[in-house]
Structures are given as C-alpha cells and as structure tokens.
mmCIF file of N, CA and C in Angstrom:
data_model
loop_
_atom_site.group_PDB
_atom_site.id
_atom_site.type_symbol
_atom_site.label_atom_id
_atom_site.label_comp_id
_atom_site.label_asym_id
_atom_site.label_seq_id
_atom_site.Cartn_x
_atom_site.Cartn_y
_atom_site.Cartn_z
ATOM 1 N N MET E 1 0.935 -0.935 0.015
ATOM 2 C CA MET E 1 0.114 -0.095 0.010
ATOM 3 C C MET E 1 0.896 1.254 0.006
ATOM 4 N N THR E 2 0.575 2.312 -0.875
ATOM 5 C CA THR E 2 1.319 3.375 -0.999
ATOM 6 C C THR E 2 1.004 4.440 0.344
ATOM 7 N N GLU E 3 1.999 5.118 0.395
ATOM 8 C CA GLU E 3 1.613 6.250 1.772
ATOM 9 C C GLU E 3 0.745 7.341 1.088
ATOM 10 N N PRO E 4 -0.293 7.723 2.062
ATOM 11 C CA PRO E 4 -1.209 8.998 1.620
ATOM 12 C C PRO E 4 -0.118 9.941 1.094
ATOM 13 N N THR E 5 -0.375 10.997 0.082
ATOM 14 C CA THR E 5 0.661 11.877 -0.080
ATOM 15 C C THR E 5 -0.579 13.235 -0.226
ATOM 16 N N ARG E 6 0.051 14.132 0.358
ATOM 17 C CA ARG E 6 -0.840 15.429 0.287
ATOM 18 C C ARG E 6 -0.132 16.445 -0.253
ATOM 19 N N ILE E 7 -0.379 17.381 -0.968
ATOM 20 C CA ILE E 7 0.209 18.685 -1.638
ATOM 21 C C ILE E 7 -0.478 19.773 -1.280
ATOM 22 N N PHE E 8 0.126 21.024 -0.597
ATOM 23 C CA PHE E 8 -0.328 22.073 -0.577
ATOM 24 C C PHE E 8 -0.225 22.926 -1.806
ATOM 25 N N HIS E 9 -1.266 23.638 -2.560
ATOM 26 C CA HIS E 9 -1.003 23.546 -3.783
ATOM 27 C C HIS E 9 -1.987 24.977 -4.270
ATOM 28 N N ASN E 10 -0.931 25.882 -4.916
ATOM 29 C CA ASN E 10 -1.571 27.006 -5.623
ATOM 30 C C ASN E 10 -1.799 26.814 -7.211
ATOM 31 N N PRO E 11 -2.820 26.438 -8.006
ATOM 32 C CA PRO E 11 -2.986 26.446 -8.977
ATOM 33 C C PRO E 11 -2.473 27.545 -9.842
ATOM 34 N N ARG E 12 -2.021 28.729 -9.857
ATOM 35 C CA ARG E 12 -1.343 29.999 -10.152
ATOM 36 C C ARG E 12 -0.131 29.721 -10.233
ATOM 37 N N CYS E 13 0.522 28.830 -9.422
ATOM 38 C CA CYS E 13 2.034 28.866 -9.379
ATOM 39 C C CYS E 13 2.819 27.892 -10.178
ATOM 40 N N SER E 14 3.561 27.935 -11.304
ATOM 41 C CA SER E 14 3.923 27.058 -12.003
ATOM 42 C C SER E 14 4.924 26.154 -11.313
ATOM 43 N N LYS E 15 5.285 26.484 -10.352
ATOM 44 C CA LYS E 15 6.291 25.385 -9.535
ATOM 45 C C LYS E 15 5.331 24.355 -8.851
ATOM 46 N N SER E 16 4.118 25.080 -8.348
ATOM 47 C CA SER E 16 3.378 23.799 -7.974
ATOM 48 C C SER E 16 2.562 23.097 -9.012
ATOM 49 N N ARG E 17 2.101 23.750 -10.167
ATOM 50 C CA ARG E 17 1.887 22.746 -11.188
ATOM 51 C C ARG E 17 2.601 21.763 -11.430
ATOM 52 N N GLN E 18 3.898 22.379 -11.730
ATOM 53 C CA GLN E 18 5.025 20.957 -12.042
ATOM 54 C C GLN E 18 5.326 20.249 -11.219
ATOM 55 N N THR E 19 5.370 20.500 -9.830
ATOM 56 C CA THR E 19 5.354 19.556 -8.777
ATOM 57 C C THR E 19 4.159 18.371 -8.938
ATOM 58 N N LEU E 20 3.038 19.234 -8.960
ATOM 59 C CA LEU E 20 1.874 18.178 -8.860
ATOM 60 C C LEU E 20 1.737 17.198 -10.254
ATOM 61 N N GLU E 21 2.081 17.772 -11.628
ATOM 62 C CA GLU E 21 2.351 17.125 -12.468
ATOM 63 C C GLU E 21 3.623 15.942 -12.413
ATOM 64 N N LEU E 22 4.655 16.199 -11.688
ATOM 65 C CA LEU E 22 5.861 15.299 -11.421
ATOM 66 C C LEU E 22 5.041 14.253 -10.557
ATOM 67 N N LEU E 23 4.393 14.636 -9.588
ATOM 68 C CA LEU E 23 3.611 13.216 -8.798
ATOM 69 C C LEU E 23 2.856 12.432 -9.727
ATOM 70 N N THR E 24 1.762 13.064 -10.158
ATOM 71 C CA THR E 24 0.701 12.463 -11.281
ATOM 72 C C THR E 24 1.431 11.467 -12.420
ATOM 73 N N ASP E 25 2.679 12.065 -12.769
ATOM 74 C CA ASP E 25 3.224 11.475 -13.725
ATOM 75 C C ASP E 25 4.063 10.148 -13.287
ATOM 76 N N ARG E 26 4.098 10.069 -11.808
ATOM 77 C CA ARG E 26 4.490 8.600 -11.226
ATOM 78 C C ARG E 26 3.450 7.794 -10.558
ATOM 79 N N GLY E 27 2.275 8.119 -11.053
ATOM 80 C CA GLY E 27 1.259 7.328 -10.812
ATOM 81 C C GLY E 27 0.477 7.621 -9.213
ATOM 82 N N ILE E 28 1.080 8.821 -8.643
ATOM 83 C CA ILE E 28 0.855 9.409 -7.602
ATOM 84 C C ILE E 28 -0.366 10.424 -7.580
ATOM 85 N N GLU E 29 -1.525 9.863 -7.038
ATOM 86 C CA GLU E 29 -2.439 10.635 -6.874
ATOM 87 C C GLU E 29 -2.930 11.618 -5.552
ATOM 88 N N PRO E 30 -2.224 12.815 -5.586
ATOM 89 C CA PRO E 30 -2.116 13.131 -4.095
ATOM 90 C C PRO E 30 -3.476 13.979 -3.652
ATOM 91 N N GLU E 31 -3.688 14.013 -2.451
ATOM 92 C CA GLU E 31 -4.779 14.746 -1.933
ATOM 93 C C GLU E 31 -4.291 16.440 -2.235
ATOM 94 N N ILE E 32 -4.996 17.137 -3.019
ATOM 95 C CA ILE E 32 -4.391 18.535 -3.244
ATOM 96 C C ILE E 32 -5.305 19.568 -2.451
ATOM 97 N N ILE E 33 -4.597 20.098 -1.550
ATOM 98 C CA ILE E 33 -5.179 21.094 -0.813
ATOM 99 C C ILE E 33 -4.798 22.648 -1.472
ATOM 100 N N ARG E 34 -5.721 23.285 -1.493
ATOM 101 C CA ARG E 34 -5.679 24.410 -2.103
ATOM 102 C C ARG E 34 -5.371 25.349 -0.798
ATOM 103 N N TYR E 35 -3.736 25.404 -0.385
ATOM 104 C CA TYR E 35 -3.690 26.222 0.961
ATOM 105 C C TYR E 35 -4.290 27.740 0.899
ATOM 106 N N LEU E 36 -4.399 28.315 -0.191
ATOM 107 C CA LEU E 36 -4.780 29.488 -0.099
ATOM 108 C C LEU E 36 -6.363 29.638 0.554
ATOM 109 N N GLU E 37 -6.963 28.843 -0.075
ATOM 110 C CA GLU E 37 -8.441 28.682 0.647
ATOM 111 C C GLU E 37 -8.549 27.917 1.828
ATOM 112 N N THR E 38 -7.793 26.594 2.043
ATOM 113 C CA THR E 38 -7.635 26.122 3.449
ATOM 114 C C THR E 38 -6.126 26.120 3.973
ATOM 115 N N PRO E 39 -5.935 26.881 4.473
ATOM 116 C CA PRO E 39 -4.724 26.803 5.250
ATOM 117 C C PRO E 39 -4.175 25.778 6.256
ATOM 118 N N PRO E 40 -2.916 25.707 6.282
ATOM 119 C CA PRO E 40 -2.620 24.314 7.367
ATOM 120 C C PRO E 40 -2.988 25.115 8.579
ATOM 121 N N THR E 41 -3.394 24.395 9.612
ATOM 122 C CA THR E 41 -3.565 24.715 11.030
ATOM 123 C C THR E 41 -2.022 24.991 11.659
ATOM 124 N N GLU E 42 -2.127 25.732 12.813
ATOM 125 C CA GLU E 42 -0.688 26.102 13.062
ATOM 126 C C GLU E 42 0.148 24.901 13.537
ATOM 127 N N GLN E 43 -0.591 23.826 14.066
ATOM 128 C CA GLN E 43 -0.261 22.562 14.385
ATOM 129 C C GLN E 43 0.472 21.943 13.101
ATOM 130 N N GLU E 44 -0.012 21.940 12.192
ATOM 131 C CA GLU E 44 0.339 21.354 10.780
ATOM 132 C C GLU E 44 1.645 22.105 10.329
ATOM 133 N N LEU E 45 1.342 23.426 10.442
ATOM 134 C CA LEU E 45 2.570 24.249 10.049
ATOM 135 C C LEU E 45 3.849 23.773 10.942
ATOM 136 N N ILE E 46 3.665 23.723 12.047
ATOM 137 C CA ILE E 46 4.652 23.325 13.054
ATOM 138 C C ILE E 46 5.090 22.280 12.674
ATOM 139 N N HIS E 47 4.525 21.233 12.578
ATOM 140 C CA HIS E 47 4.791 19.875 12.081
ATOM 141 C C HIS E 47 5.843 20.018 10.728
ATOM 142 N N ILE E 48 5.226 20.563 9.841
ATOM 143 C CA ILE E 48 5.938 20.814 8.518
ATOM 144 C C ILE E 48 7.621 21.516 8.936
ATOM 145 N N LEU E 49 7.407 22.639 9.633
ATOM 146 C CA LEU E 49 8.829 23.466 9.868
ATOM 147 C C LEU E 49 9.534 22.390 10.711
ATOM 148 N N ASP E 50 9.093 21.627 11.573
ATOM 149 C CA ASP E 50 10.037 20.621 12.286
ATOM 150 C C ASP E 50 10.589 19.545 11.288
ATOM 151 N N VAL E 51 9.658 18.869 10.416
ATOM 152 C CA VAL E 51 10.302 17.904 9.648
ATOM 153 C C VAL E 51 11.201 18.369 8.677
ATOM 154 N N LEU E 52 11.072 19.422 8.109
ATOM 155 C CA LEU E 52 11.997 20.141 7.445
ATOM 156 C C LEU E 52 13.417 20.947 7.831
ATOM 157 N N GLY E 53 12.882 21.130 9.020
ATOM 158 C CA GLY E 53 14.297 21.681 9.761
ATOM 159 C C GLY E 53 14.602 23.015 9.703
ATOM 160 N N TYR E 54 13.100 23.670 9.569
ATOM 161 C CA TYR E 54 13.150 24.939 8.908
ATOM 162 C C TYR E 54 12.674 25.883 10.021
ATOM 163 N N GLU E 55 13.248 27.120 10.059
ATOM 164 C CA GLU E 55 12.660 28.289 10.919
ATOM 165 C C GLU E 55 11.441 28.947 10.012
ATOM 166 N N PRO E 56 10.467 29.392 10.335
ATOM 167 C CA PRO E 56 9.338 29.991 10.018
ATOM 168 C C PRO E 56 9.885 31.011 8.781
ATOM 169 N N ARG E 57 10.644 31.699 8.698
ATOM 170 C CA ARG E 57 11.127 32.640 7.621
ATOM 171 C C ARG E 57 11.476 31.586 6.425
ATOM 172 N N GLN E 58 11.997 30.761 6.789
ATOM 173 C CA GLN E 58 12.714 29.861 5.901
ATOM 174 C C GLN E 58 11.565 29.392 4.767
ATOM 175 N N LEU E 59 10.229 29.478 5.402
ATOM 176 C CA LEU E 59 9.143 28.723 4.726
ATOM 177 C C LEU E 59 8.335 29.880 4.236
ATOM 178 N N MET E 60 8.474 31.101 4.202
ATOM 179 C CA MET E 60 7.807 32.260 4.002
ATOM 180 C C MET E 60 8.154 32.832 2.849
ATOM 181 N N ARG E 61 7.289 33.736 2.096
ATOM 182 C CA ARG E 61 7.623 34.116 0.729
ATOM 183 C C ARG E 61 7.791 35.791 1.298
ATOM 184 N N THR E 62 9.005 36.227 1.341
ATOM 185 C CA THR E 62 9.650 37.271 2.063
ATOM 186 C C THR E 62 9.252 38.715 1.149
ATOM 187 N N LYS E 63 9.132 38.173 0.180
ATOM 188 C CA LYS E 63 8.799 39.483 -1.011
ATOM 189 C C LYS E 63 7.260 39.935 -1.077
ATOM 190 N N GLU E 64 6.524 39.281 -0.450
ATOM 191 C CA GLU E 64 5.025 39.681 -0.414
ATOM 192 C C GLU E 64 4.883 40.608 0.183
ATOM 193 N N LYS E 65 4.156 41.874 -0.429
ATOM 194 C CA LYS E 65 4.010 43.041 0.700
ATOM 195 C C LYS E 65 3.483 42.811 1.929
ATOM 196 N N GLU E 66 2.560 41.597 2.148
ATOM 197 C CA GLU E 66 2.116 41.517 3.475
ATOM 198 C C GLU E 66 3.351 41.037 4.517
ATOM 199 N N TYR E 67 4.421 40.751 4.260
ATOM 200 C CA TYR E 67 5.481 40.634 4.760
ATOM 201 C C TYR E 67 6.086 41.562 5.454
ATOM 202 N N LYS E 68 6.144 42.724 4.721
ATOM 203 C CA LYS E 68 6.738 43.909 4.993
ATOM 204 C C LYS E 68 5.527 44.580 6.197
ATOM 205 N N GLU E 69 4.511 44.659 5.500
ATOM 206 C CA GLU E 69 3.202 45.491 6.068
ATOM 207 C C GLU E 69 2.815 45.106 7.378
ATOM 208 N N LEU E 70 2.997 43.571 7.871
ATOM 209 C CA LEU E 70 2.688 42.991 9.188
ATOM 210 C C LEU E 70 3.728 42.907 10.153
ATOM 211 N N GLY E 71 5.102 43.632 9.443
ATOM 212 C CA GLY E 71 6.455 43.554 10.413
ATOM 213 C C GLY E 71 6.938 42.053 10.739
ATOM 214 N N LEU E 72 6.809 41.380 9.672
ATOM 215 C CA LEU E 72 7.362 39.984 9.910
ATOM 216 C C LEU E 72 8.716 40.131 9.667
ATOM 217 N N ASP E 73 9.405 41.202 9.380
ATOM 218 C CA ASP E 73 11.039 41.172 9.129
ATOM 219 C C ASP E 73 11.517 41.557 10.343
ATOM 220 N N SER E 74 10.996 41.969 11.475
ATOM 221 C CA SER E 74 11.607 42.402 12.424
ATOM 222 C C SER E 74 11.914 41.198 13.590
ATOM 223 N N PRO E 75 13.193 41.498 13.848
ATOM 224 C CA PRO E 75 13.803 40.419 14.703
ATOM 225 C C PRO E 75 13.338 40.244 16.071
ATOM 226 N N ASP E 76 12.198 41.161 16.428
ATOM 227 C CA ASP E 76 11.195 40.761 17.651
ATOM 228 C C ASP E 76 10.420 39.809 17.462
ATOM 229 N N MET E 77 9.947 39.331 16.202
ATOM 230 C CA MET E 77 8.965 38.399 16.135
ATOM 231 C C MET E 77 9.300 37.093 16.376
ATOM 232 N N ASP E 78 8.545 36.605 17.382
ATOM 233 C CA ASP E 78 9.052 35.059 17.642
ATOM 234 C C ASP E 78 8.649 34.032 16.910
ATOM 235 N N ARG E 79 8.895 32.680 17.095
ATOM 236 C CA ARG E 79 8.548 31.619 16.363
ATOM 237 C C ARG E 79 7.022 31.177 15.872
ATOM 238 N N ASP E 80 6.522 31.579 17.473
ATOM 239 C CA ASP E 80 4.998 31.568 17.428
ATOM 240 C C ASP E 80 4.062 32.658 16.629
ATOM 241 N N ALA E 81 4.732 33.845 16.646
ATOM 242 C CA ALA E 81 3.980 34.787 16.202
ATOM 243 C C ALA E 81 4.229 34.854 14.397
ATOM 244 N N LEU E 82 5.293 34.375 13.952
ATOM 245 C CA LEU E 82 5.664 33.995 12.610
ATOM 246 C C LEU E 82 4.472 32.985 12.146
ATOM 247 N N VAL E 83 4.250 31.831 13.235
ATOM 248 C CA VAL E 83 3.709 30.621 12.344
ATOM 249 C C VAL E 83 2.052 31.073 12.109
ATOM 250 N N SER E 84 1.671 31.980 13.632
ATOM 251 C CA SER E 84 0.489 32.352 13.158
ATOM 252 C C SER E 84 0.169 33.372 12.050
ATOM 253 N N ALA E 85 1.083 34.147 12.015
ATOM 254 C CA ALA E 85 0.960 35.139 10.680
ATOM 255 C C ALA E 85 0.912 34.335 9.368
ATOM 256 N N MET E 86 1.543 33.447 9.316
ATOM 257 C CA MET E 86 1.502 32.442 8.184
ATOM 258 C C MET E 86 0.307 31.914 7.995
ATOM 259 N N VAL E 87 -0.525 31.344 8.828
ATOM 260 C CA VAL E 87 -1.703 30.534 9.106
ATOM 261 C C VAL E 87 -2.695 31.740 8.883
ATOM 262 N N ALA E 88 -2.736 32.932 9.285
ATOM 263 C CA ALA E 88 -3.542 33.876 9.045
ATOM 264 C C ALA E 88 -3.485 34.569 7.509
ATOM 265 N N ASN E 89 -2.459 34.653 7.077
ATOM 266 C CA ASN E 89 -2.120 34.954 5.695
ATOM 267 C C ASN E 89 -1.305 33.995 4.937
ATOM 268 N N PRO E 90 -1.924 32.934 4.569
ATOM 269 C CA PRO E 90 -1.564 31.910 3.974
ATOM 270 C C PRO E 90 -0.548 32.227 2.613
ATOM 271 N N LYS E 91 -0.779 33.350 1.799
ATOM 272 C CA LYS E 91 -0.204 33.746 0.731
ATOM 273 C C LYS E 91 1.239 33.902 1.226
ATOM 274 N N LEU E 92 1.528 33.794 2.182
ATOM 275 C CA LEU E 92 2.960 34.130 2.917
ATOM 276 C C LEU E 92 3.510 32.963 2.928
ATOM 277 N N ILE E 93 3.002 31.802 2.821
ATOM 278 C CA ILE E 93 3.440 30.269 2.866
ATOM 279 C C ILE E 93 4.306 29.948 1.366
ATOM 280 N N GLU E 94 5.740 29.455 1.307
ATOM 281 C CA GLU E 94 6.135 29.165 0.351
ATOM 282 C C GLU E 94 5.462 28.076 -0.373
ATOM 283 N N ARG E 95 5.239 27.728 -1.475
ATOM 284 C CA ARG E 95 4.723 26.642 -2.173
ATOM 285 C C ARG E 95 5.888 26.073 -3.124
ATOM 286 N N PRO E 96 5.065 24.725 -3.337
ATOM 287 C CA PRO E 96 4.072 23.737 -2.928
ATOM 288 C C PRO E 96 5.020 22.886 -1.801
ATOM 289 N N ILE E 97 4.194 22.371 -1.221
ATOM 290 C CA ILE E 97 4.664 21.605 0.148
ATOM 291 C C ILE E 97 4.211 20.211 -0.042
ATOM 292 N N VAL E 98 4.920 19.164 -0.322
ATOM 293 C CA VAL E 98 4.558 17.836 -0.455
ATOM 294 C C VAL E 98 4.738 16.983 0.886
ATOM 295 N N ILE E 99 3.871 16.308 1.302
ATOM 296 C CA ILE E 99 3.631 15.413 2.728
ATOM 297 C C ILE E 99 3.464 14.153 2.170
ATOM 298 N N ARG E 100 4.166 13.238 2.385
ATOM 299 C CA ARG E 100 3.983 11.611 2.307
ATOM 300 C C ARG E 100 4.481 10.864 3.300
ATOM 301 N N GLY E 101 3.560 10.439 3.967
ATOM 302 C CA GLY E 101 3.802 9.646 5.114
ATOM 303 C C GLY E 101 4.147 10.414 6.552
ATOM 304 N N ASP E 102 5.410 10.410 6.911
ATOM 305 C CA ASP E 102 5.955 11.151 7.969
ATOM 306 C C ASP E 102 7.037 11.883 7.034
ATOM 307 N N LYS E 103 7.194 12.225 6.114
ATOM 308 C CA LYS E 103 8.155 13.171 5.144
ATOM 309 C C LYS E 103 7.244 14.330 4.512
ATOM 310 N N VAL E 104 8.407 15.219 4.308
ATOM 311 C CA VAL E 104 7.920 16.610 3.948
ATOM 312 C C VAL E 104 8.822 17.136 3.000
ATOM 313 N N ALA E 105 8.613 17.560 1.755
ATOM 314 C CA ALA E 105 9.570 18.379 0.861
ATOM 315 C C ALA E 105 8.957 19.526 0.403
ATOM 316 N N LEU E 106 9.585 20.534 0.133
ATOM 317 C CA LEU E 106 9.378 21.969 -0.715
ATOM 318 C C LEU E 106 9.282 21.693 -2.168
ATOM 319 N N GLY E 107 8.508 21.989 -2.730
ATOM 320 C CA GLY E 107 8.813 21.550 -4.313
ATOM 321 C C GLY E 107 9.689 22.754 -4.909
ATOM 322 N N ARG E 108 10.549 23.282 -4.573
ATOM 323 C CA ARG E 108 11.331 24.275 -5.140
ATOM 324 C C ARG E 108 12.842 24.063 -5.189
ATOM 325 N N PRO E 109 13.444 23.487 -6.208
ATOM 326 C CA PRO E 109 12.499 23.058 -7.440
ATOM 327 C C PRO E 109 11.755 21.583 -7.407
ATOM 328 N N PRO E 110 10.893 21.681 -8.234
ATOM 329 C CA PRO E 110 9.888 20.544 -8.146
ATOM 330 C C PRO E 110 10.475 19.071 -7.745
ATOM 331 N N GLU E 111 11.972 19.093 -8.174
ATOM 332 C CA GLU E 111 12.736 17.751 -8.182
ATOM 333 C C GLU E 111 12.904 17.503 -6.475
ATOM 334 N N ASN E 112 12.943 18.344 -5.842
ATOM 335 C CA ASN E 112 12.920 18.296 -4.283
ATOM 336 C C ASN E 112 11.794 17.036 -3.926
ATOM 337 N N VAL E 113 10.987 17.052 -4.517
ATOM 338 C CA VAL E 113 9.964 15.826 -3.811
ATOM 339 C C VAL E 113 10.359 14.681 -4.049
ATOM 340 N N LEU E 114 11.113 14.355 -5.015
ATOM 341 C CA LEU E 114 11.606 12.892 -5.456
ATOM 342 C C LEU E 114 12.339 12.279 -4.149
ATOM 343 N N THR E 115 12.838 12.895 -3.220
ATOM 344 C CA THR E 115 13.607 12.762 -2.457
ATOM 345 C C THR E 115 12.541 11.887 -1.420
ATOM 346 N N ILE E 116 11.551 12.164 -1.229
ATOM 347 C CA ILE E 116 10.512 11.422 -0.388
ATOM 348 C C ILE E 116 9.635 10.740 -0.716
ATOM 349 N N LEU E 117 9.534 10.168 -2.334
ATOM 350 C CA LEU E 117 8.792 9.514 -2.732
ATOM 351 C C LEU E 117 9.189 7.736 -2.659
#
C-alpha cells in the first residue's frame, strides 16, 4: 500500500503545477489542498517546519507585501507569532509543500519531492 500523499497547492503557481505533474506522472494521485482557501493549522505548519528543519522565515514568501506590512521582518517576532501570521495570511507560505507519510518536501525546485517518494 502506498503512503498517502498531500500537496499544499496553488494552481496559479508554475512550480506548484510542475510538482503536481511530477507526482501524477509517477502514478501518485495526491490529496490536493488549495492552501490559500484551506490553510494548514498552526499545528500542521509547526509539524511541517519541524520535519523540514526550518525556521518560519525559511518557509515564508518574504517578497510579498504582507511580509513588510505585518512587520514580519522584525527580529522581535518570535516563532509562534510568525507561524500565526502564516496561518492567518497563507499567501506568505512558500509553495508547494508535499507531505508523504512522515516525510515533507518543498517543491522548489519540483525535483526536491523525489527525495520523499
């Protein structure tokens, strides 16, 4: 039995589309989560960060205007505040994120997900 696979996906993003295509070309039909409409919970995002070994800013789209507007570039922002901001503003979350079993990969570039298949 294959492990369940989920992708936090934005269909408007070319990397996200390429990553989804890479999965389906390998016969994997992932659960597609349009994370802008259904963002991960704080617990899910913390789990993703922990498995990746990332701090929140490593998974943030720092060039988005919300990043500056919300003061997320401030060194005074702690991990919990950054995670909360990402959940409240999912546009800030880097994409795509693929979860397979207990493994996680960021599909930038899309070939990164091959390491967890």
